[in-house]
Amino acid sequence: MAATPAPLTARALLLDMDGTLVDSDAVVERCWRRWADRQGLDAGEVLKVVHGRQGYATMALLLPHRPMAENHADNAVMLAEETADVDGVVPVPGAPAFMDAIADLPHALVTSADEPLARARMGAAGLRMPEIRVTAERVGASKPDPEGFLKGAAELGAAPADCLAFEDSEAGIRAARAAGMRVVGVGPRVAAFAPDLHVRDLTSLRVTAASDGTITLGAVPA
């Protein structure tokens, strides 16, 4: 039997949305397959790199010679399509109970979605929207740039080293590491990128809080 990983402590929690709190893979794949077809790209290859980044950044990665203005224009269309399509959007297992458990603890949403898309997906999944959130329109650079995580930490009044970032993608983990944070990796996509704590979903996580403000997160033994 594998040993249970050591718990992590923090003063604040920074939460990615897609793949971490909300399972939106069905709609993400639908929208990006349509985009890939329009560009003459292999959809399977496109889907390998879409997670974690803002759409324009993914497009720039896939079409490096295309003018950035075209990527931003396509991104606006993509955001509208994704916001209108919530078919199949559900909470990641354990997310409702997890959000209840941290309701009174310092936390923020740090997502590559814009505000309308974040509201649409959190609402479709039946999850409470955090009061503090850093959405796409509030940053100048997409993950893996650390700007979003650093802004979230600042708004919570927490030092980056005292924060735990929750992520499901390589780009997200790179952003959190660049911000000087430790990472709780959620789901199968991040297993290969050595998060400080890895759980299959949020049912596998236990949250406790001490009177001094210390938050402890540990994996539930399998």
Short mmCIF file of C-alpha atoms in Angstrom, two decimals:
data_model
loop_
_atom_site.label_atom_id
_atom_site.label_comp_id
_atom_site.label_asym_id
_atom_site.label_seq_id
_atom_site.Cartn_x
_atom_site.Cartn_y
_atom_site.Cartn_z
CA MET A 1 0.00 0.00 0.00
CA ALA A 2 1.39 3.42 -0.96
CA ALA A 3 2.19 5.79 1.89
CA THR A 4 -0.22 8.69 2.40
CA PRO A 5 1.51 11.97 1.37
CA ALA A 6 2.38 14.42 4.12
CA PRO A 7 -0.22 17.17 4.59
CA LEU A 8 0.43 20.74 3.48
CA THR A 9 -0.23 23.92 5.44
CA ALA A 10 -1.13 27.35 4.13
CA ARG A 11 -2.75 30.68 5.01
CA ALA A 12 -4.73 31.08 1.77
CA LEU A 13 -5.99 28.95 -1.12
CA LEU A 14 -5.98 29.90 -4.81
CA LEU A 15 -8.33 27.83 -6.97
CA ASP A 16 -8.25 27.18 -10.67
CA MET A 17 -11.74 26.43 -12.06
CA ASP A 18 -11.85 24.18 -15.14
CA GLY A 19 -10.71 20.66 -14.30
CA THR A 20 -10.17 21.61 -10.66
CA LEU A 21 -13.63 22.60 -9.44
CA VAL A 22 -15.67 22.16 -12.63
CA ASP A 23 -15.54 19.35 -15.16
CA SER A 24 -16.05 21.24 -18.43
CA ASP A 25 -14.08 18.89 -20.67
CA ALA A 26 -17.08 18.05 -22.85
CA VAL A 27 -17.78 21.63 -23.91
CA VAL A 28 -14.08 22.51 -24.15
CA GLU A 29 -13.55 19.63 -26.56
CA ARG A 30 -16.62 20.52 -28.63
CA CYS A 31 -15.58 24.15 -29.07
CA TRP A 32 -11.93 23.48 -29.71
CA ARG A 33 -12.65 20.69 -32.20
CA ARG A 34 -14.73 23.14 -34.23
CA TRP A 35 -11.91 25.70 -34.10
CA ALA A 36 -9.32 23.09 -35.10
CA ASP A 37 -11.46 22.07 -38.08
CA ARG A 38 -11.73 25.69 -39.22
CA GLN A 39 -7.94 26.04 -39.04
CA GLY A 40 -7.18 22.70 -40.71
CA LEU A 41 -5.45 21.43 -37.56
CA ASP A 42 -5.55 17.97 -36.02
CA ALA A 43 -8.08 18.19 -33.19
CA GLY A 44 -6.31 15.55 -31.14
CA GLU A 45 -3.09 17.57 -31.13
CA VAL A 46 -4.97 20.77 -30.32
CA LEU A 47 -6.69 19.19 -27.32
CA LYS A 48 -3.32 18.26 -25.84
CA VAL A 49 -2.44 21.93 -25.21
CA VAL A 50 -5.73 23.77 -24.58
CA HIS A 51 -6.02 23.18 -20.85
CA GLY A 52 -4.95 25.91 -18.44
CA ARG A 53 -4.29 28.74 -20.89
CA GLN A 54 -6.46 31.54 -22.16
CA GLY A 55 -7.69 30.80 -25.66
CA TYR A 56 -5.59 33.40 -27.44
CA ALA A 57 -2.44 31.97 -25.84
CA THR A 58 -3.31 28.47 -27.02
CA MET A 59 -3.94 29.79 -30.52
CA ALA A 60 -0.59 31.61 -30.53
CA LEU A 61 1.12 28.38 -29.51
CA LEU A 62 -0.57 26.41 -32.28
CA LEU A 63 -0.33 29.08 -34.98
CA PRO A 64 2.86 30.96 -34.09
CA HIS A 65 2.99 33.00 -37.29
CA ARG A 66 -0.60 34.23 -37.18
CA PRO A 67 -1.14 37.89 -36.17
CA MET A 68 -2.08 38.14 -32.51
CA ALA A 69 -5.07 40.31 -33.40
CA GLU A 70 -6.61 37.29 -35.15
CA ASN A 71 -6.04 35.16 -32.06
CA HIS A 72 -7.80 37.72 -29.86
CA ALA A 73 -10.70 37.92 -32.32
CA ASP A 74 -11.06 34.13 -32.39
CA ASN A 75 -10.77 34.06 -28.61
CA ALA A 76 -13.75 36.41 -28.28
CA VAL A 77 -15.80 34.07 -30.47
CA MET A 78 -14.61 31.06 -28.49
CA LEU A 79 -15.55 32.66 -25.15
CA ALA A 80 -19.05 33.42 -26.43
CA GLU A 81 -19.47 29.84 -27.67
CA GLU A 82 -18.23 28.35 -24.40
CA THR A 83 -20.38 30.64 -22.26
CA ALA A 84 -23.52 29.67 -24.20
CA ASP A 85 -22.77 25.93 -24.00
CA VAL A 86 -22.97 24.40 -20.55
CA ASP A 87 -24.21 20.98 -21.67
CA GLY A 88 -22.28 18.41 -19.68
CA VAL A 89 -20.72 20.92 -17.26
CA VAL A 90 -20.70 19.27 -13.81
CA PRO A 91 -18.77 19.69 -10.56
CA VAL A 92 -15.56 17.74 -10.10
CA PRO A 93 -16.34 14.99 -7.57
CA GLY A 94 -16.11 16.44 -4.08
CA ALA A 95 -16.19 20.08 -5.22
CA PRO A 96 -19.47 21.07 -3.50
CA ALA A 97 -18.32 19.74 -0.12
CA PHE A 98 -14.86 21.25 -0.62
CA MET A 99 -16.30 24.69 -1.37
CA ASP A 100 -18.47 24.42 1.74
CA ALA A 101 -15.43 23.43 3.82
CA ILE A 102 -13.43 26.51 2.77
CA ALA A 103 -16.31 29.01 2.79
CA ASP A 104 -14.92 30.88 5.81
CA LEU A 105 -11.25 30.48 4.87
CA PRO A 106 -9.19 32.89 2.73
CA HIS A 107 -9.56 31.76 -0.87
CA ALA A 108 -9.85 33.12 -4.40
CA LEU A 109 -10.66 31.86 -7.86
CA VAL A 110 -7.81 32.26 -10.38
CA THR A 111 -9.06 31.18 -13.78
CA SER A 112 -8.27 31.58 -17.46
CA ALA A 113 -12.01 32.04 -18.07
CA ASP A 114 -13.47 35.52 -18.23
CA GLU A 115 -16.13 36.60 -15.72
CA PRO A 116 -19.20 35.61 -17.79
CA LEU A 117 -17.76 32.18 -18.57
CA ALA A 118 -16.72 31.62 -14.95
CA ARG A 119 -20.22 32.51 -13.75
CA ALA A 120 -21.83 30.28 -16.37
CA ARG A 121 -19.74 27.23 -15.49
CA MET A 122 -19.78 27.65 -11.71
CA GLY A 123 -23.54 28.15 -11.93
CA ALA A 124 -24.06 25.12 -14.16
CA ALA A 125 -22.03 23.03 -11.72
CA GLY A 126 -24.03 24.37 -8.77
CA LEU A 127 -20.94 25.80 -7.07
CA ARG A 128 -20.64 28.97 -5.00
CA MET A 129 -18.68 31.72 -6.73
CA PRO A 130 -15.80 32.95 -4.54
CA GLU A 131 -16.04 36.60 -3.54
CA ILE A 132 -12.46 37.20 -4.69
CA ARG A 133 -11.68 36.11 -8.22
CA VAL A 134 -9.04 36.84 -10.82
CA THR A 135 -10.54 36.20 -14.24
CA ALA A 136 -9.09 36.57 -17.72
CA GLU A 137 -9.97 40.23 -18.18
CA ARG A 138 -8.13 41.16 -14.97
CA VAL A 139 -4.67 40.02 -16.14
CA GLY A 140 -2.39 41.01 -18.97
CA ALA A 141 -0.82 37.58 -19.43
CA SER A 142 -2.21 34.05 -19.49
CA LYS A 143 -1.01 31.11 -17.44
CA PRO A 144 1.76 29.87 -17.35
CA ASP A 145 2.56 33.50 -16.47
CA PRO A 146 2.21 33.89 -12.67
CA GLU A 147 0.34 37.22 -12.80
CA GLY A 148 -3.06 35.80 -11.91
CA PHE A 149 -1.83 33.86 -8.90
CA LEU A 150 0.22 36.79 -7.63
CA LYS A 151 -2.78 39.09 -7.96
CA GLY A 152 -4.99 36.62 -6.11
CA ALA A 153 -2.48 36.32 -3.27
CA ALA A 154 -2.19 40.11 -3.01
CA GLU A 155 -5.96 40.52 -2.82
CA LEU A 156 -6.07 37.97 -0.01
CA GLY A 157 -3.21 39.74 1.78
CA ALA A 158 -1.11 36.57 1.74
CA ALA A 159 2.51 36.01 0.83
CA PRO A 160 2.91 33.66 -2.16
CA ALA A 161 4.87 31.19 -0.04
CA ASP A 162 1.87 30.98 2.31
CA CYS A 163 -0.54 30.08 -0.50
CA LEU A 164 -1.55 26.75 -1.97
CA ALA A 165 -2.62 26.77 -5.61
CA PHE A 166 -5.07 24.13 -6.85
CA GLU A 167 -4.46 23.16 -10.48
CA ASP A 168 -5.22 20.50 -13.07
CA SER A 169 -2.89 21.48 -15.95
CA GLU A 170 0.78 21.83 -16.75
CA ALA A 171 0.34 25.51 -17.62
CA GLY A 172 -1.37 26.12 -14.28
CA ILE A 173 1.31 24.33 -12.30
CA ARG A 174 4.02 26.31 -14.09
CA ALA A 175 2.19 29.54 -13.25
CA ALA A 176 1.87 28.62 -9.58
CA ARG A 177 5.50 27.57 -9.32
CA ALA A 178 6.61 30.82 -10.99
CA ALA A 179 4.56 32.69 -8.39
CA GLY A 180 6.47 30.90 -5.62
CA MET A 181 3.55 28.76 -4.50
CA ARG A 182 3.10 25.11 -3.67
CA VAL A 183 0.57 23.16 -5.68
CA VAL A 184 -2.24 20.72 -5.03
CA GLY A 185 -2.72 18.84 -8.30
CA VAL A 186 -6.25 17.63 -9.01
CA GLY A 187 -6.99 14.89 -11.53
CA PRO A 188 -4.96 12.86 -14.00
CA ARG A 189 -3.52 15.65 -16.17
CA VAL A 190 -1.10 16.87 -13.50
CA ALA A 191 0.27 13.60 -12.18
CA ALA A 192 3.36 13.87 -14.39
CA PHE A 193 4.22 17.41 -13.26
CA ALA A 194 5.10 16.70 -9.63
CA PRO A 195 2.59 18.75 -7.65
CA ASP A 196 3.35 18.95 -3.95
CA LEU A 197 0.18 16.98 -3.28
CA HIS A 198 -1.75 15.03 -5.91
CA VAL A 199 -5.35 13.84 -5.51
CA ARG A 200 -7.58 12.08 -8.03
CA ASP A 201 -10.42 14.52 -7.23
CA LEU A 202 -11.65 16.63 -4.33
CA THR A 203 -13.25 13.68 -2.52
CA SER A 204 -9.65 12.65 -1.76
CA LEU A 205 -8.84 15.84 0.15
CA ARG A 206 -9.33 16.69 3.82
CA VAL A 207 -9.36 20.35 4.93
CA THR A 208 -8.88 21.49 8.52
CA ALA A 209 -8.38 24.96 9.96
CA ALA A 210 -6.69 25.98 13.21
CA SER A 211 -7.55 28.94 15.39
CA ASP A 212 -4.32 30.70 14.36
CA GLY A 213 -5.43 30.78 10.72
CA THR A 214 -3.38 27.83 9.56
CA ILE A 215 -5.10 25.70 6.92
CA THR A 216 -4.04 22.06 6.66
CA LEU A 217 -4.77 19.96 3.58
CA GLY A 218 -4.12 16.26 3.41
CA ALA A 219 -4.96 13.33 1.20
CA VAL A 220 -7.61 10.95 2.47
CA PRO A 221 -6.07 7.48 2.70
CA ALA A 222 -7.29 5.24 -0.13
#
